[in-house]
Amino acid sequence: ARNVGLDNARGEWITFVDSDDWLSKDYLDDLIRHSDSDLVIADFTVEGEGQWNENLPVGKWQGKDLNRIIEGSIGIARITAPWCKLLKKSLIGQIRFYTELTTQEDSLFMFRYLCAVHVVWITSDKGYHYNRKTIGSLSKSLEGNHVQFYDYLRLLEPIISDLWDRFEVPRQHLVRNTMGGVLYKEQLYV
């Protein structure tokens, strides 16, 4: 469904909202204030069980400063998930979600998008409401949600090379942090 949306999108910016999440009334207005960037990353409010803290430094990041942000946070959801963000449609180009994967396709999409990014705004706006309490939500569904480990690695390998070239982050750091989400989900779902 997301690829169909991308194929038919007409605007300058793209945002993604999971089917069980919701946005505050001013969410898009708050993010579009930072339209002098390639990517706007918001904070989010967790609805439901538990806490989730992913602190990223607020501000406009580019050049070597952006490299340090990417190096320190490449494996966290505020970077790897497509939700809680504004993405410039012109930079998405032909990047699409891998439909052969049932998990981690979000991170592969975002890693490829990051390779095109030069300016990032990170905001403290919490207008995205991430729902962790819906029993039937994709993030709660365990059945069939195993990691297709080898497919993910096959698709990730060239992306790691691109990220390394783009952000000058050590390859072993990229591998460790990009695999963190996979290994964490593997523990939850096996």
PDB file of C-alpha atoms in Angstrom:
ATOM      1  CA  ALA A   1       0.000   0.000   0.000  1.00  0.00           C
ATOM      2  CA  ARG A   2       2.840   2.426   0.797  1.00  0.00           C
ATOM      3  CA  ASN A   3       4.438   1.854  -2.610  1.00  0.00           C
ATOM      4  CA  VAL A   4       1.108   2.580  -4.318  1.00  0.00           C
ATOM      5  CA  GLY A   5       0.890   5.786  -2.278  1.00  0.00           C
ATOM      6  CA  LEU A   6       4.410   6.780  -3.321  1.00  0.00           C
ATOM      7  CA  ASP A   7       3.627   6.049  -6.970  1.00  0.00           C
ATOM      8  CA  ASN A   8       0.570   8.314  -6.833  1.00  0.00           C
ATOM      9  CA  ALA A   9       1.774  11.068  -4.492  1.00  0.00           C
ATOM     10  CA  ARG A  10       1.553  14.579  -5.918  1.00  0.00           C
ATOM     11  CA  GLY A  11       2.897  16.786  -3.119  1.00  0.00           C
ATOM     12  CA  GLU A  12       6.387  17.963  -2.244  1.00  0.00           C
ATOM     13  CA  TRP A  13       6.535  16.076   1.069  1.00  0.00           C
ATOM     14  CA  ILE A  14       5.680  12.521   2.119  1.00  0.00           C
ATOM     15  CA  THR A  15       4.724  11.328   5.584  1.00  0.00           C
ATOM     16  CA  PHE A  16       3.741   7.849   6.726  1.00  0.00           C
ATOM     17  CA  VAL A  17       1.254   6.972   9.446  1.00  0.00           C
ATOM     18  CA  ASP A  18       0.827   3.402  10.677  1.00  0.00           C
ATOM     19  CA  SER A  19      -2.788   2.218  10.542  1.00  0.00           C
ATOM     20  CA  ASP A  20      -3.177   2.119  14.339  1.00  0.00           C
ATOM     21  CA  ASP A  21      -1.379   5.407  15.078  1.00  0.00           C
ATOM     22  CA  TRP A  22      -2.701   8.954  14.848  1.00  0.00           C
ATOM     23  CA  LEU A  23      -1.526  12.550  14.491  1.00  0.00           C
ATOM     24  CA  SER A  24      -2.272  15.606  16.576  1.00  0.00           C
ATOM     25  CA  LYS A  25      -4.131  18.404  14.822  1.00  0.00           C
ATOM     26  CA  ASP A  26      -1.008  20.549  14.277  1.00  0.00           C
ATOM     27  CA  TYR A  27       1.480  17.753  13.522  1.00  0.00           C
ATOM     28  CA  LEU A  28       2.085  18.526   9.846  1.00  0.00           C
ATOM     29  CA  ASP A  29       2.067  22.293  10.405  1.00  0.00           C
ATOM     30  CA  ASP A  30       4.704  21.871  13.116  1.00  0.00           C
ATOM     31  CA  LEU A  31       6.953  19.793  10.865  1.00  0.00           C
ATOM     32  CA  ILE A  32       6.569  21.821   7.676  1.00  0.00           C
ATOM     33  CA  ARG A  33       8.125  24.798   9.506  1.00  0.00           C
ATOM     34  CA  HIS A  34      11.416  22.975   8.909  1.00  0.00           C
ATOM     35  CA  SER A  35      10.988  22.614   5.154  1.00  0.00           C
ATOM     36  CA  ASP A  36      14.473  23.974   4.501  1.00  0.00           C
ATOM     37  CA  SER A  37      15.746  20.412   4.987  1.00  0.00           C
ATOM     38  CA  ASP A  38      15.677  17.039   3.250  1.00  0.00           C
ATOM     39  CA  LEU A  39      14.251  15.171   6.224  1.00  0.00           C
ATOM     40  CA  VAL A  40      12.327  16.276   9.310  1.00  0.00           C
ATOM     41  CA  ILE A  41      12.354  13.857  12.239  1.00  0.00           C
ATOM     42  CA  ALA A  42       9.806  14.433  14.994  1.00  0.00           C
ATOM     43  CA  ASP A  43       9.596  12.933  18.421  1.00  0.00           C
ATOM     44  CA  PHE A  44       6.530  10.835  19.239  1.00  0.00           C
ATOM     45  CA  THR A  45       4.125  10.060  22.045  1.00  0.00           C
ATOM     46  CA  VAL A  46       3.791   6.419  23.059  1.00  0.00           C
ATOM     47  CA  GLU A  47       0.183   5.389  23.633  1.00  0.00           C
ATOM     48  CA  GLY A  48      -0.250   2.207  25.606  1.00  0.00           C
ATOM     49  CA  GLU A  49       2.209  -0.061  27.325  1.00  0.00           C
ATOM     50  CA  GLY A  50       5.630   0.991  28.525  1.00  0.00           C
ATOM     51  CA  GLN A  51       7.935   3.866  27.784  1.00  0.00           C
ATOM     52  CA  TRP A  52      10.165   4.448  24.816  1.00  0.00           C
ATOM     53  CA  ASN A  53      12.873   7.056  24.988  1.00  0.00           C
ATOM     54  CA  GLU A  54      15.047   7.778  22.001  1.00  0.00           C
ATOM     55  CA  ASN A  55      16.786  11.036  22.592  1.00  0.00           C
ATOM     56  CA  LEU A  56      18.170  12.766  19.557  1.00  0.00           C
ATOM     57  CA  PRO A  57      19.691  16.231  19.688  1.00  0.00           C
ATOM     58  CA  VAL A  58      17.160  18.798  18.481  1.00  0.00           C
ATOM     59  CA  GLY A  59      18.252  21.147  15.710  1.00  0.00           C
ATOM     60  CA  LYS A  60      19.328  21.437  12.115  1.00  0.00           C
ATOM     61  CA  TRP A  61      22.127  19.041  11.147  1.00  0.00           C
ATOM     62  CA  GLN A  62      24.314  18.925   8.051  1.00  0.00           C
ATOM     63  CA  GLY A  63      27.882  18.132   7.008  1.00  0.00           C
ATOM     64  CA  LYS A  64      30.143  16.511   9.596  1.00  0.00           C
ATOM     65  CA  ASP A  65      27.594  17.227  12.344  1.00  0.00           C
ATOM     66  CA  LEU A  66      25.006  15.168  10.442  1.00  0.00           C
ATOM     67  CA  ASN A  67      27.576  12.377  10.071  1.00  0.00           C
ATOM     68  CA  ARG A  68      27.942  12.236  13.878  1.00  0.00           C
ATOM     69  CA  ILE A  69      24.159  12.128  14.369  1.00  0.00           C
ATOM     70  CA  ILE A  70      23.806   9.275  11.877  1.00  0.00           C
ATOM     71  CA  GLU A  71      26.710   7.361  13.406  1.00  0.00           C
ATOM     72  CA  GLY A  72      25.249   7.621  16.890  1.00  0.00           C
ATOM     73  CA  SER A  73      21.669   6.781  16.061  1.00  0.00           C
ATOM     74  CA  ILE A  74      21.474   4.666  12.899  1.00  0.00           C
ATOM     75  CA  GLY A  75      19.768   1.760  14.681  1.00  0.00           C
ATOM     76  CA  ILE A  76      16.975   3.571  16.532  1.00  0.00           C
ATOM     77  CA  ALA A  77      13.361   3.883  15.427  1.00  0.00           C
ATOM     78  CA  ARG A  78      13.401   7.661  15.132  1.00  0.00           C
ATOM     79  CA  ILE A  79      15.873   7.094  12.290  1.00  0.00           C
ATOM     80  CA  THR A  80      14.846   3.699  10.879  1.00  0.00           C
ATOM     81  CA  ALA A  81      11.039   3.920  10.969  1.00  0.00           C
ATOM     82  CA  PRO A  82       9.335   5.939   8.229  1.00  0.00           C
ATOM     83  CA  TRP A  83       6.694   7.276  10.640  1.00  0.00           C
ATOM     84  CA  CYS A  84       7.202  10.523  12.638  1.00  0.00           C
ATOM     85  CA  LYS A  85       8.941  12.113   9.656  1.00  0.00           C
ATOM     86  CA  LEU A  86       8.574  14.331   6.625  1.00  0.00           C
ATOM     87  CA  LEU A  87      10.494  13.092   3.605  1.00  0.00           C
ATOM     88  CA  LYS A  88      11.127  15.130   0.487  1.00  0.00           C
ATOM     89  CA  LYS A  89       9.371  13.406  -2.420  1.00  0.00           C
ATOM     90  CA  SER A  90      12.032  14.492  -4.913  1.00  0.00           C
ATOM     91  CA  LEU A  91      14.699  12.636  -2.900  1.00  0.00           C
ATOM     92  CA  ILE A  92      12.612   9.478  -2.593  1.00  0.00           C
ATOM     93  CA  GLY A  93      12.675   9.111  -6.363  1.00  0.00           C
ATOM     94  CA  GLN A  94      12.382   5.408  -7.132  1.00  0.00           C
ATOM     95  CA  ILE A  95      13.095   4.190  -3.589  1.00  0.00           C
ATOM     96  CA  ARG A  96      10.342   1.775  -2.605  1.00  0.00           C
ATOM     97  CA  PHE A  97       9.596  -0.629   0.231  1.00  0.00           C
ATOM     98  CA  TYR A  98      10.742  -4.209  -0.350  1.00  0.00           C
ATOM     99  CA  THR A  99       7.506  -6.164  -0.567  1.00  0.00           C
ATOM    100  CA  GLU A 100       9.210  -9.552  -0.223  1.00  0.00           C
ATOM    101  CA  LEU A 101       9.991  -8.828   3.444  1.00  0.00           C
ATOM    102  CA  THR A 102       7.459  -8.924   6.274  1.00  0.00           C
ATOM    103  CA  THR A 103       9.702  -7.060   8.697  1.00  0.00           C
ATOM    104  CA  GLN A 104      12.605  -4.590   8.500  1.00  0.00           C
ATOM    105  CA  GLU A 105      11.438  -3.236   5.136  1.00  0.00           C
ATOM    106  CA  ASP A 106      10.988   0.115   6.912  1.00  0.00           C
ATOM    107  CA  SER A 107      14.633   0.337   7.911  1.00  0.00           C
ATOM    108  CA  LEU A 108      15.859  -0.642   4.443  1.00  0.00           C
ATOM    109  CA  PHE A 109      13.688   2.106   2.922  1.00  0.00           C
ATOM    110  CA  MET A 110      14.951   4.699   5.406  1.00  0.00           C
ATOM    111  CA  PHE A 111      18.610   3.675   5.040  1.00  0.00           C
ATOM    112  CA  ARG A 112      18.348   4.147   1.272  1.00  0.00           C
ATOM    113  CA  TYR A 113      16.613   7.493   1.753  1.00  0.00           C
ATOM    114  CA  LEU A 114      19.324   8.634   4.194  1.00  0.00           C
ATOM    115  CA  CYS A 115      21.916   8.165   1.442  1.00  0.00           C
ATOM    116  CA  ALA A 116      20.273  11.084  -0.434  1.00  0.00           C
ATOM    117  CA  VAL A 117      19.894  13.400   2.569  1.00  0.00           C
ATOM    118  CA  HIS A 118      22.146  16.398   3.248  1.00  0.00           C
ATOM    119  CA  VAL A 119      20.163  18.453   5.782  1.00  0.00           C
ATOM    120  CA  VAL A 120      18.090  17.027   8.657  1.00  0.00           C
ATOM    121  CA  TRP A 121      15.898  18.846  11.167  1.00  0.00           C
ATOM    122  CA  ILE A 122      15.274  16.959  14.397  1.00  0.00           C
ATOM    123  CA  THR A 123      12.397  18.408  16.403  1.00  0.00           C
ATOM    124  CA  SER A 124      10.980  17.764  19.836  1.00  0.00           C
ATOM    125  CA  ASP A 125       7.405  17.912  18.489  1.00  0.00           C
ATOM    126  CA  LYS A 126       5.444  14.934  19.833  1.00  0.00           C
ATOM    127  CA  GLY A 127       2.415  15.144  17.561  1.00  0.00           C
ATOM    128  CA  TYR A 128       2.818  11.601  16.267  1.00  0.00           C
ATOM    129  CA  HIS A 129       0.996   9.117  18.529  1.00  0.00           C
ATOM    130  CA  TYR A 130       2.525   5.652  18.359  1.00  0.00           C
ATOM    131  CA  ASN A 131       0.002   3.036  19.480  1.00  0.00           C
ATOM    132  CA  ARG A 132       1.453   0.139  21.464  1.00  0.00           C
ATOM    133  CA  LYS A 133      -1.833  -1.046  22.922  1.00  0.00           C
ATOM    134  CA  THR A 134      -3.777  -2.350  19.933  1.00  0.00           C
ATOM    135  CA  ILE A 135      -3.826  -6.146  20.202  1.00  0.00           C
ATOM    136  CA  GLY A 136      -4.053  -6.659  16.440  1.00  0.00           C
ATOM    137  CA  SER A 137      -1.466  -4.015  15.525  1.00  0.00           C
ATOM    138  CA  LEU A 138       1.438  -4.990  13.314  1.00  0.00           C
ATOM    139  CA  SER A 139       3.925  -4.223  16.079  1.00  0.00           C
ATOM    140  CA  LYS A 140       2.023  -6.586  18.420  1.00  0.00           C
ATOM    141  CA  SER A 141       1.405  -9.378  15.918  1.00  0.00           C
ATOM    142  CA  LEU A 142       3.864 -12.216  16.447  1.00  0.00           C
ATOM    143  CA  GLU A 143       2.417 -14.763  14.042  1.00  0.00           C
ATOM    144  CA  GLY A 144       4.323 -14.721  10.756  1.00  0.00           C
ATOM    145  CA  ASN A 145       6.501 -11.831  11.875  1.00  0.00           C
ATOM    146  CA  HIS A 146       9.846 -13.604  11.785  1.00  0.00           C
ATOM    147  CA  VAL A 147      12.905 -12.012  10.304  1.00  0.00           C
ATOM    148  CA  GLN A 148      13.896 -13.311   6.897  1.00  0.00           C
ATOM    149  CA  PHE A 149      17.460 -12.941   7.995  1.00  0.00           C
ATOM    150  CA  TYR A 150      19.306 -13.845   4.808  1.00  0.00           C
ATOM    151  CA  ASP A 151      17.037 -11.780   2.561  1.00  0.00           C
ATOM    152  CA  TYR A 152      17.515  -8.802   4.861  1.00  0.00           C
ATOM    153  CA  LEU A 153      21.309  -9.241   4.837  1.00  0.00           C
ATOM    154  CA  ARG A 154      21.368  -9.565   1.049  1.00  0.00           C
ATOM    155  CA  LEU A 155      19.405  -6.332   0.669  1.00  0.00           C
ATOM    156  CA  LEU A 156      21.283  -4.544   3.456  1.00  0.00           C
ATOM    157  CA  GLU A 157      24.817  -5.210   2.183  1.00  0.00           C
ATOM    158  CA  PRO A 158      24.878  -2.675  -0.694  1.00  0.00           C
ATOM    159  CA  ILE A 159      23.008  -0.131   1.448  1.00  0.00           C
ATOM    160  CA  ILE A 160      25.699  -0.350   4.141  1.00  0.00           C
ATOM    161  CA  SER A 161      28.308   0.426   1.482  1.00  0.00           C
ATOM    162  CA  ASP A 162      26.282   3.444   0.359  1.00  0.00           C
ATOM    163  CA  LEU A 163      25.819   4.662   3.950  1.00  0.00           C
ATOM    164  CA  TRP A 164      29.521   4.197   4.604  1.00  0.00           C
ATOM    165  CA  ASP A 165      30.421   6.197   1.495  1.00  0.00           C
ATOM    166  CA  ARG A 166      27.893   8.914   2.315  1.00  0.00           C
ATOM    167  CA  PHE A 167      28.449   9.387   6.062  1.00  0.00           C
ATOM    168  CA  GLU A 168      31.989   8.057   6.620  1.00  0.00           C
ATOM    169  CA  VAL A 169      30.745   5.862   9.462  1.00  0.00           C
ATOM    170  CA  PRO A 170      32.862   2.757  10.131  1.00  0.00           C
ATOM    171  CA  ARG A 171      31.367  -0.314   8.443  1.00  0.00           C
ATOM    172  CA  GLN A 172      31.423  -2.414  11.625  1.00  0.00           C
ATOM    173  CA  HIS A 173      29.484   0.345  13.404  1.00  0.00           C
ATOM    174  CA  LEU A 174      26.887   0.404  10.611  1.00  0.00           C
ATOM    175  CA  VAL A 175      26.558  -3.382  10.628  1.00  0.00           C
ATOM    176  CA  ARG A 176      26.204  -3.536  14.406  1.00  0.00           C
ATOM    177  CA  ASN A 177      23.626  -0.755  14.560  1.00  0.00           C
ATOM    178  CA  THR A 178      21.605  -1.756  11.499  1.00  0.00           C
ATOM    179  CA  MET A 179      21.430  -5.322  12.783  1.00  0.00           C
ATOM    180  CA  GLY A 180      20.406  -4.230  16.286  1.00  0.00           C
ATOM    181  CA  GLY A 181      16.720  -3.974  15.397  1.00  0.00           C
ATOM    182  CA  VAL A 182      16.745  -7.322  13.638  1.00  0.00           C
ATOM    183  CA  LEU A 183      18.357  -9.123  16.553  1.00  0.00           C
ATOM    184  CA  TYR A 184      16.039  -7.412  19.049  1.00  0.00           C
ATOM    185  CA  LYS A 185      12.939  -8.427  17.063  1.00  0.00           C
ATOM    186  CA  GLU A 186      14.340 -11.938  16.629  1.00  0.00           C
ATOM    187  CA  GLN A 187      14.453 -12.276  20.429  1.00  0.00           C
ATOM    188  CA  LEU A 188      10.878 -11.019  20.741  1.00  0.00           C
ATOM    189  CA  TYR A 189       9.333 -13.094  17.982  1.00  0.00           C
ATOM    190  CA  VAL A 190      11.105 -16.439  18.185  1.00  0.00           C
TER     191      VAL A 190
END
